[in-house]
PDB file of C-alpha atoms and ligand atoms in Angstrom:
ATOM      1  CA  UNK A   1      -8.065 -13.761  -7.593  1.00 94.00           C
ATOM      2  CA  UNK A   2      -5.044 -14.873  -9.394  1.00 97.00           C
ATOM      3  CA  UNK A   3      -2.248 -16.311  -7.145  1.00 97.00           C
ATOM      4  CA  UNK A   4       1.420 -16.321  -7.999  1.00 98.00           C
ATOM      5  CA  UNK A   5       3.172 -18.693  -5.725  1.00 98.00           C
ATOM      6  CA  UNK A   6       6.808 -17.893  -4.979  1.00 98.00           C
ATOM      7  CA  UNK A   7       9.394 -19.156  -2.473  1.00 98.00           C
ATOM      8  CA  UNK A   8      10.793 -16.284  -0.733  1.00 98.00           C
ATOM      9  CA  UNK A   9      10.549 -12.551   0.105  1.00 98.00           C
ATOM     10  CA  UNK A  10      13.186 -11.816  -2.527  1.00 98.00           C
ATOM     11  CA  UNK A  11      11.317 -13.691  -5.231  1.00 98.00           C
ATOM     12  CA  UNK A  12       8.076 -12.002  -4.256  1.00 98.00           C
ATOM     13  CA  UNK A  13       9.539  -8.686  -4.609  1.00 98.00           C
ATOM     14  CA  UNK A  14      11.192  -9.561  -7.908  1.00 98.00           C
ATOM     15  CA  UNK A  15       7.853 -10.715  -9.411  1.00 98.00           C
ATOM     16  CA  UNK A  16       5.928  -7.753  -8.190  1.00 98.00           C
ATOM     17  CA  UNK A  17       8.688  -5.533  -9.676  1.00 98.00           C
ATOM     18  CA  UNK A  18       8.481  -7.269 -12.962  1.00 98.00           C
ATOM     19  CA  UNK A  19       4.666  -6.883 -13.122  1.00 98.00           C
ATOM     20  CA  UNK A  20       5.045  -3.051 -12.434  1.00 98.00           C
ATOM     21  CA  UNK A  21       7.776  -2.544 -14.669  1.00 98.00           C
ATOM     22  CA  UNK A  22       5.989  -4.202 -17.690  1.00 97.00           C
ATOM     23  CA  UNK A  23       3.086  -1.822 -17.140  1.00 96.00           C
ATOM     24  CA  UNK A  24       5.180   1.266 -16.593  1.00 97.00           C
ATOM     25  CA  UNK A  25       7.142   0.548 -19.947  1.00 95.00           C
ATOM     26  CA  UNK A  26       4.088  -0.277 -21.998  1.00 93.00           C
ATOM     27  CA  UNK A  27       1.136   1.810 -20.640  1.00 88.00           C
ATOM     28  CA  UNK A  28       2.652   5.240 -20.899  1.00 81.00           C
ATOM     29  CA  UNK A  29       0.864   7.487 -18.527  1.00 94.00           C
ATOM     30  CA  UNK A  30      -0.481   5.614 -15.574  1.00 97.00           C
ATOM     31  CA  UNK A  31      -1.569   6.043 -11.993  1.00 98.00           C
ATOM     32  CA  UNK A  32       0.189   3.750  -9.490  1.00 98.00           C
ATOM     33  CA  UNK A  33      -1.313   3.192  -5.903  1.00 98.00           C
ATOM     34  CA  UNK A  34       1.349   2.552  -3.285  1.00 98.00           C
ATOM     35  CA  UNK A  35       1.597   0.973   0.046  1.00 98.00           C
ATOM     36  CA  UNK A  36       4.300   1.531   2.834  1.00 97.00           C
ATOM     37  CA  UNK A  37       5.296  -0.949   5.667  1.00 93.00           C
ATOM     38  CA  UNK A  38       7.826  -3.703   5.588  1.00 95.00           C
ATOM     39  CA  UNK A  39       6.258  -5.826   2.764  1.00 98.00           C
ATOM     40  CA  UNK A  40       6.860  -3.611  -0.378  1.00 98.00           C
ATOM     41  CA  UNK A  41      10.450  -2.347   0.628  1.00 98.00           C
ATOM     42  CA  UNK A  42      12.046  -5.210  -1.454  1.00 98.00           C
ATOM     43  CA  UNK A  43       9.790  -4.291  -4.226  1.00 98.00           C
ATOM     44  CA  UNK A  44      10.886  -0.624  -4.246  1.00 98.00           C
ATOM     45  CA  UNK A  45      14.558  -1.645  -4.189  1.00 98.00           C
ATOM     46  CA  UNK A  46      14.112  -3.783  -7.202  1.00 98.00           C
ATOM     47  CA  UNK A  47      12.322  -0.931  -9.010  1.00 98.00           C
ATOM     48  CA  UNK A  48      15.358   1.339  -8.111  1.00 98.00           C
ATOM     49  CA  UNK A  49      17.814  -1.260  -9.268  1.00 98.00           C
ATOM     50  CA  UNK A  50      15.885  -1.687 -12.546  1.00 98.00           C
ATOM     51  CA  UNK A  51      15.642   2.008 -13.034  1.00 98.00           C
ATOM     52  CA  UNK A  52      19.529   2.269 -12.477  1.00 98.00           C
ATOM     53  CA  UNK A  53      20.511  -0.539 -14.758  1.00 98.00           C
ATOM     54  CA  UNK A  54      17.752  -0.262 -17.562  1.00 98.00           C
ATOM     55  CA  UNK A  55      16.556   3.398 -17.384  1.00 97.00           C
ATOM     56  CA  UNK A  56      12.924   2.441 -17.010  1.00 97.00           C
ATOM     57  CA  UNK A  57      11.285   5.944 -16.878  1.00 98.00           C
ATOM     58  CA  UNK A  58       8.760   7.232 -14.343  1.00 98.00           C
ATOM     59  CA  UNK A  59       8.078  10.506 -16.067  1.00 97.00           C
ATOM     60  CA  UNK A  60       4.554   9.513 -17.118  1.00 97.00           C
ATOM     61  CA  UNK A  61       3.786   7.972 -13.714  1.00 98.00           C
ATOM     62  CA  UNK A  62       1.686   9.490 -11.111  1.00 98.00           C
ATOM     63  CA  UNK A  63       1.263   7.810  -7.639  1.00 98.00           C
ATOM     64  CA  UNK A  64      -1.260   7.673  -4.916  1.00 98.00           C
ATOM     65  CA  UNK A  65      -0.159   6.289  -1.487  1.00 98.00           C
ATOM     66  CA  UNK A  66      -2.757   4.431   0.515  1.00 98.00           C
ATOM     67  CA  UNK A  67      -2.301   6.305   3.779  1.00 98.00           C
ATOM     68  CA  UNK A  68      -0.491   8.703   5.990  1.00 98.00           C
ATOM     69  CA  UNK A  69      -0.202   9.102   9.746  1.00 97.00           C
ATOM     70  CA  UNK A  70      -2.238  12.144  11.369  1.00 97.00           C
ATOM     71  CA  UNK A  71       0.157  14.556  13.176  1.00 96.00           C
ATOM     72  CA  UNK A  72       3.451  13.733  11.378  1.00 95.00           C
ATOM     73  CA  UNK A  73       4.972  16.217   8.991  1.00 92.00           C
ATOM     74  CA  UNK A  74       5.967  14.955   5.464  1.00 92.00           C
ATOM     75  CA  UNK A  75       9.587  15.149   6.492  1.00 93.00           C
ATOM     76  CA  UNK A  76       9.156  13.373   9.820  1.00 93.00           C
ATOM     77  CA  UNK A  77      11.291  10.118   9.506  1.00 94.00           C
ATOM     78  CA  UNK A  78       8.367   8.069  10.369  1.00 95.00           C
ATOM     79  CA  UNK A  79       6.040   9.656   7.965  1.00 96.00           C
ATOM     80  CA  UNK A  80       4.866   7.530   4.990  1.00 97.00           C
ATOM     81  CA  UNK A  81       5.846  10.542   2.893  1.00 97.00           C
ATOM     82  CA  UNK A  82       9.475  10.365   4.043  1.00 97.00           C
ATOM     83  CA  UNK A  83       9.333   6.663   3.762  1.00 97.00           C
ATOM     84  CA  UNK A  84       8.461   6.938   0.015  1.00 98.00           C
ATOM     85  CA  UNK A  85      11.049   9.450  -0.717  1.00 98.00           C
ATOM     86  CA  UNK A  86      13.865   7.233   0.962  1.00 98.00           C
ATOM     87  CA  UNK A  87      12.824   3.896  -0.504  1.00 98.00           C
ATOM     88  CA  UNK A  88      11.599   4.917  -3.973  1.00 98.00           C
ATOM     89  CA  UNK A  89      10.945   8.539  -5.025  1.00 98.00           C
ATOM     90  CA  UNK A  90      14.548   9.927  -4.481  1.00 98.00           C
ATOM     91  CA  UNK A  91      15.944   7.127  -6.605  1.00 98.00           C
ATOM     92  CA  UNK A  92      13.788   7.191  -9.800  1.00 98.00           C
ATOM     93  CA  UNK A  93      13.009   9.874 -12.359  1.00 98.00           C
ATOM     94  CA  UNK A  94       9.517  10.513 -11.047  1.00 98.00           C
ATOM     95  CA  UNK A  95       8.288  14.113 -10.854  1.00 98.00           C
ATOM     96  CA  UNK A  96       7.724  14.699  -7.185  1.00 98.00           C
ATOM     97  CA  UNK A  97       4.728  16.768  -7.980  1.00 98.00           C
ATOM     98  CA  UNK A  98       3.062  13.667  -9.385  1.00 98.00           C
ATOM     99  CA  UNK A  99       3.461  11.830  -6.106  1.00 98.00           C
ATOM    100  CA  UNK A 100       0.565  12.127  -3.649  1.00 98.00           C
ATOM    101  CA  UNK A 101      -0.038  11.113  -0.087  1.00 98.00           C
ATOM    102  CA  UNK A 102      -2.643  12.409   2.342  1.00 98.00           C
ATOM    103  CA  UNK A 103      -1.575  15.366   4.268  1.00 97.00           C
ATOM    104  CA  UNK A 104      -1.525  14.286   7.870  1.00 95.00           C
ATOM    105  CA  UNK A 105      -0.952  17.874   9.056  1.00 96.00           C
ATOM    106  CA  UNK A 106      -4.054  19.406   7.365  1.00 97.00           C
ATOM    107  CA  UNK A 107      -5.845  21.698   9.622  1.00 96.00           C
ATOM    108  CA  UNK A 108      -9.188  20.239   8.364  1.00 98.00           C
ATOM    109  CA  UNK A 109      -8.756  16.426   8.155  1.00 98.00           C
ATOM    110  CA  UNK A 110     -12.315  15.802   6.731  1.00 98.00           C
ATOM    111  CA  UNK A 111     -11.680  18.418   3.956  1.00 98.00           C
ATOM    112  CA  UNK A 112      -8.293  16.720   3.309  1.00 98.00           C
ATOM    113  CA  UNK A 113      -9.985  13.357   2.877  1.00 98.00           C
ATOM    114  CA  UNK A 114     -12.468  14.743   0.306  1.00 98.00           C
ATOM    115  CA  UNK A 115      -9.598  16.455  -1.497  1.00 98.00           C
ATOM    116  CA  UNK A 116      -7.603  13.240  -1.803  1.00 98.00           C
ATOM    117  CA  UNK A 117     -10.504  11.220  -2.967  1.00 98.00           C
ATOM    118  CA  UNK A 118     -11.487  13.771  -5.649  1.00 98.00           C
ATOM    119  CA  UNK A 119      -7.839  14.077  -6.663  1.00 98.00           C
ATOM    120  CA  UNK A 120      -7.680  10.403  -7.441  1.00 98.00           C
ATOM    121  CA  UNK A 121     -11.023  10.602  -9.461  1.00 98.00           C
ATOM    122  CA  UNK A 122      -9.735  13.686 -11.288  1.00 98.00           C
ATOM    123  CA  UNK A 123      -6.637  11.883 -12.341  1.00 98.00           C
ATOM    124  CA  UNK A 124      -8.760   9.177 -13.930  1.00 97.00           C
ATOM    125  CA  UNK A 125      -8.581   6.565 -11.124  1.00 98.00           C
ATOM    126  CA  UNK A 126      -5.850   4.304 -10.037  1.00 98.00           C
ATOM    127  CA  UNK A 127      -4.669   1.802 -12.740  1.00 98.00           C
ATOM    128  CA  UNK A 128      -2.574  -0.512 -10.341  1.00 98.00           C
ATOM    129  CA  UNK A 129      -2.803  -0.540  -6.643  1.00 98.00           C
ATOM    130  CA  UNK A 130      -0.078  -2.233  -4.625  1.00 98.00           C
ATOM    131  CA  UNK A 131      -1.330  -3.559  -1.299  1.00 98.00           C
ATOM    132  CA  UNK A 132       0.036  -5.339   1.751  1.00 98.00           C
ATOM    133  CA  UNK A 133      -2.135  -6.956   4.346  1.00 98.00           C
ATOM    134  CA  UNK A 134      -2.362  -6.658   8.062  1.00 93.00           C
ATOM    135  CA  UNK A 135      -2.534  -9.705  10.397  1.00 92.00           C
ATOM    136  CA  UNK A 136      -6.109  -8.781  11.171  1.00 92.00           C
ATOM    137  CA  UNK A 137      -6.914  -8.476   7.446  1.00 96.00           C
ATOM    138  CA  UNK A 138      -6.621  -4.683   7.198  1.00 94.00           C
ATOM    139  CA  UNK A 139      -5.958  -3.146   3.951  1.00 97.00           C
ATOM    140  CA  UNK A 140      -4.635   0.505   4.023  1.00 97.00           C
ATOM    141  CA  UNK A 141      -5.557   1.439   7.573  1.00 95.00           C
ATOM    142  CA  UNK A 142      -8.943  -0.014   7.048  1.00 96.00           C
ATOM    143  CA  UNK A 143      -9.392  -2.004  10.283  1.00 93.00           C
ATOM    144  CA  UNK A 144     -11.871  -4.774  10.700  1.00 94.00           C
ATOM    145  CA  UNK A 145     -15.483  -3.340  10.975  1.00 96.00           C
ATOM    146  CA  UNK A 146     -14.681  -0.627   8.379  1.00 97.00           C
ATOM    147  CA  UNK A 147     -17.477  -0.275   5.712  1.00 98.00           C
ATOM    148  CA  UNK A 148     -17.000  -1.797   2.466  1.00 98.00           C
ATOM    149  CA  UNK A 149     -18.525   1.696   1.189  1.00 98.00           C
ATOM    150  CA  UNK A 150     -15.823   3.716   2.856  1.00 98.00           C
ATOM    151  CA  UNK A 151     -13.907   6.434   0.826  1.00 98.00           C
ATOM    152  CA  UNK A 152     -10.830   8.272   2.105  1.00 98.00           C
ATOM    153  CA  UNK A 153     -11.408   8.824   5.736  1.00 98.00           C
ATOM    154  CA  UNK A 154      -9.753   9.446   9.131  1.00 98.00           C
ATOM    155  CA  UNK A 155      -9.246   6.352  11.326  1.00 96.00           C
ATOM    156  CA  UNK A 156      -8.370   5.661  14.903  1.00 93.00           C
ATOM    157  CA  UNK A 157      -5.663   3.009  14.797  1.00 91.00           C
ATOM    158  CA  UNK A 158      -6.296  -0.214  16.642  1.00 85.00           C
ATOM    159  CA  UNK A 159      -3.797  -0.728  19.373  1.00 90.00           C
ATOM    160  CA  UNK A 160      -2.726  -3.995  17.711  1.00 85.00           C
ATOM    161  CA  UNK A 161      -1.812  -2.063  14.507  1.00 84.00           C
ATOM    162  CA  UNK A 162       0.016   0.666  16.609  1.00 91.00           C
ATOM    163  CA  UNK A 163       1.935  -1.913  18.259  1.00 90.00           C
ATOM    164  CA  UNK A 164       2.978  -3.674  15.099  1.00 85.00           C
ATOM    165  CA  UNK A 165       4.063  -0.304  13.671  1.00 87.00           C
ATOM    166  CA  UNK A 166       5.832   0.667  16.927  1.00 90.00           C
ATOM    167  CA  UNK A 167       8.950  -1.169  15.633  1.00 88.00           C
ATOM    168  CA  UNK A 168       9.732   2.009  13.605  1.00 87.00           C
ATOM    169  CA  UNK A 169       9.381   4.372  16.581  1.00 91.00           C
ATOM    170  CA  UNK A 170      11.535   5.027  19.528  1.00 91.00           C
ATOM    171  CA  UNK A 171       8.499   4.543  22.038  1.00 92.00           C
ATOM    172  CA  UNK A 172       4.884   3.368  21.860  1.00 93.00           C
ATOM    173  CA  UNK A 173       3.567   6.585  22.714  1.00 92.00           C
ATOM    174  CA  UNK A 174       5.255   8.296  19.720  1.00 93.00           C
ATOM    175  CA  UNK A 175       3.059   6.108  17.473  1.00 95.00           C
ATOM    176  CA  UNK A 176       0.250   8.300  16.088  1.00 96.00           C
ATOM    177  CA  UNK A 177      -3.217   7.375  17.210  1.00 96.00           C
ATOM    178  CA  UNK A 178      -4.844   8.354  13.886  1.00 96.00           C
ATOM    179  CA  UNK A 179      -4.354   8.110  10.234  1.00 97.00           C
ATOM    180  CA  UNK A 180      -5.764   9.175   6.895  1.00 98.00           C
ATOM    181  CA  UNK A 181      -6.503   6.184   4.653  1.00 98.00           C
ATOM    182  CA  UNK A 182      -8.104   5.400   1.358  1.00 98.00           C
ATOM    183  CA  UNK A 183     -11.369   3.631   2.073  1.00 98.00           C
ATOM    184  CA  UNK A 184     -12.176   0.162   1.035  1.00 98.00           C
ATOM    185  CA  UNK A 185     -14.497   1.536  -1.873  1.00 98.00           C
ATOM    186  CA  UNK A 186     -11.491   3.744  -2.974  1.00 98.00           C
ATOM    187  CA  UNK A 187      -9.198   0.776  -3.117  1.00 98.00           C
ATOM    188  CA  UNK A 188     -11.935  -1.436  -5.126  1.00 98.00           C
ATOM    189  CA  UNK A 189     -12.200   1.296  -7.638  1.00 98.00           C
ATOM    190  CA  UNK A 190      -8.684   0.431  -8.710  1.00 98.00           C
ATOM    191  CA  UNK A 191      -8.570  -1.146 -12.153  1.00 98.00           C
ATOM    192  CA  UNK A 192      -6.087  -3.749 -10.861  1.00 98.00           C
ATOM    193  CA  UNK A 193      -4.783  -4.690  -7.549  1.00 98.00           C
ATOM    194  CA  UNK A 194      -1.462  -6.383  -6.612  1.00 98.00           C
ATOM    195  CA  UNK A 195      -1.539  -7.851  -3.143  1.00 98.00           C
ATOM    196  CA  UNK A 196       1.902  -8.755  -1.612  1.00 98.00           C
ATOM    197  CA  UNK A 197       2.035 -11.318   1.236  1.00 98.00           C
ATOM    198  CA  UNK A 198       5.137 -12.592   2.979  1.00 98.00           C
ATOM    199  CA  UNK A 199       6.208 -14.363   5.971  1.00 98.00           C
ATOM    200  CA  UNK A 200       4.773 -16.776   8.618  1.00 97.00           C
ATOM    201  CA  UNK A 201       3.251 -13.843  10.475  1.00 95.00           C
ATOM    202  CA  UNK A 202       0.732 -13.367   7.671  1.00 97.00           C
ATOM    203  CA  UNK A 203      -0.035 -17.099   7.076  1.00 97.00           C
ATOM    204  CA  UNK A 204      -3.198 -16.939   9.124  1.00 97.00           C
ATOM    205  CA  UNK A 205      -4.443 -13.900   7.284  1.00 98.00           C
ATOM    206  CA  UNK A 206      -3.650 -15.487   3.972  1.00 98.00           C
ATOM    207  CA  UNK A 207      -5.448 -18.661   4.793  1.00 98.00           C
ATOM    208  CA  UNK A 208      -8.489 -16.589   5.939  1.00 98.00           C
ATOM    209  CA  UNK A 209      -8.360 -14.538   2.791  1.00 98.00           C
ATOM    210  CA  UNK A 210      -8.422 -17.564   0.550  1.00 97.00           C
ATOM    211  CA  UNK A 211     -10.973 -19.763   2.563  1.00 97.00           C
ATOM    212  CA  UNK A 212     -12.986 -17.331   4.629  1.00 97.00           C
ATOM    213  CA  UNK A 213     -16.187 -15.627   3.901  1.00 98.00           C
ATOM    214  CA  UNK A 214     -16.539 -11.984   2.582  1.00 98.00           C
ATOM    215  CA  UNK A 215     -17.134 -10.030   5.622  1.00 98.00           C
ATOM    216  CA  UNK A 216     -16.178  -6.600   7.077  1.00 98.00           C
ATOM    217  CA  UNK A 217     -14.787  -8.492   9.989  1.00 98.00           C
ATOM    218  CA  UNK A 218     -11.818  -9.252   7.645  1.00 98.00           C
ATOM    219  CA  UNK A 219     -11.481  -6.211   5.457  1.00 98.00           C
ATOM    220  CA  UNK A 220      -9.167  -7.906   2.830  1.00 98.00           C
ATOM    221  CA  UNK A 221     -11.904 -10.379   1.965  1.00 98.00           C
ATOM    222  CA  UNK A 222     -13.647  -7.771  -0.224  1.00 98.00           C
ATOM    223  CA  UNK A 223     -10.729  -8.388  -2.693  1.00 98.00           C
ATOM    224  CA  UNK A 224     -12.674 -11.541  -3.668  1.00 98.00           C
ATOM    225  CA  UNK A 225     -15.218  -9.404  -5.396  1.00 98.00           C
ATOM    226  CA  UNK A 226     -12.686  -7.372  -7.403  1.00 98.00           C
ATOM    227  CA  UNK A 227     -12.144  -8.723 -10.947  1.00 96.00           C
ATOM    228  CA  UNK A 228      -8.493  -8.108 -11.317  1.00 98.00           C
ATOM    229  CA  UNK A 229      -6.579  -9.099  -8.173  1.00 98.00           C
ATOM    230  CA  UNK A 230      -3.145 -10.753  -8.325  1.00 98.00           C
ATOM    231  CA  UNK A 231      -1.662 -12.065  -5.047  1.00 98.00           C
ATOM    232  CA  UNK A 232       1.985 -12.761  -4.980  1.00 98.00           C
ATOM    233  CA  UNK A 233       2.718 -14.880  -1.866  1.00 98.00           C
ATOM    234  CA  UNK A 234       5.743 -16.459  -0.607  1.00 98.00           C
ATOM    235  CA  UNK A 235       6.039 -20.023   0.889  1.00 98.00           C
ATOM    236  CA  UNK A 236       5.752 -19.039   4.436  1.00 98.00           C
ATOM    237  CA  UNK A 237       2.719 -16.908   4.012  1.00 98.00           C
ATOM    238  CA  UNK A 238       1.057 -19.966   2.182  1.00 97.00           C
ATOM    239  CA  UNK A 239       1.786 -22.320   5.181  1.00 94.00           C
ATOM    240  CA  UNK A 240      -1.079 -21.345   7.318  1.00 82.00           C
ATOM    241  CA  UNK A 241      -4.155 -23.523   7.899  1.00 62.00           C
TER     242      UNK A 241
HETATM  243  C1  LIG B 301       0.740   0.365   4.397  1.00 50.09           C
HETATM  244  C2  LIG B 301      -0.542  -0.055   4.545  1.00 50.09           C
HETATM  245  C3  LIG B 301      -0.825  -1.304   5.447  1.00 50.09           C
HETATM  246  C4  LIG B 301       0.248  -2.294   5.350  1.00 50.09           C
HETATM  247  C5  LIG B 301       0.001  -3.641   6.390  1.00 50.09           C
HETATM  248  C6  LIG B 301       1.090  -4.641   6.281  1.00 50.09           C
HETATM  249  O1  LIG B 301       0.599   1.589   3.551  1.00 50.09           O
HETATM  250  O2  LIG B 301      -1.490   0.463   4.225  1.00 50.09           O
HETATM  251  O3  LIG B 301      -2.143  -1.867   5.411  1.00 50.09           O
HETATM  252  O4  LIG B 301       0.291  -2.858   4.064  1.00 50.09           O
HETATM  253  O5  LIG B 301      -0.117  -3.067   7.624  1.00 50.09           O
HETATM  254  O6  LIG B 301       2.207  -3.971   6.913  1.00 50.09           O
HETATM  255  P1  LIG B 301       3.739  -4.812   6.723  1.00 50.09           P
HETATM  256  O7  LIG B 301       3.996  -4.895   5.179  1.00 50.09           O
HETATM  257  O8  LIG B 301       4.638  -3.945   7.482  1.00 50.09           O
HETATM  258  O9  LIG B 301       3.421  -6.034   7.335  1.00 50.09           O
END
């Protein structure tokens, strides 16, 4: 794993944006895997600013998000679909029909998972996947104990994850109990992975990622076995131990 050490959240966002913009400009058609949550908001803001200032075009870019809540419509303000529109897609020249998230309202969720996985494969796979990391080492919504062989699947969210995400909801009981997430094997199929880690809250996870063993008890540890991972971590995230 290649680690890029930066000082601040802003610098992490800037560095990540530069890496993505370079690919978008040079690769032509590409499949970009995206994450939601607090961590990549700064990155998306930088991509929007660059698009406005320099006209970087996303016409040839197709996106696949890691996950979506079950039970929220695409327009629900807490859905990841709405998040992506608000923070990125509405502000760049991407064709919305090229942006993909699992459908959390599908009547047959198992079928939806299979469809999503097949869609990624049929598109030629993900060229670059952006990831954040949970305090418990989750990637996507793959909580500790998830099989490394998992593909896109429905998960029951851990209470700690629901609690961490409840900051975006009015009340704890509004936080969905389930989500659809790319599996760990789905993530590992990506040709390249860009993991963003910021803040003291993530310092323990960062320390365990770098120094711990590869184990499903800490899902992100599998990234050590991927051949093209770049971690951009700020000072606070590196202060654990
Ligand atoms: C989001 C996702 C999650 C987050 C993780 C960190 O699509 O899949 O794994 O990346 O929960 O969340 P933040 O960035 O809010 O700390």
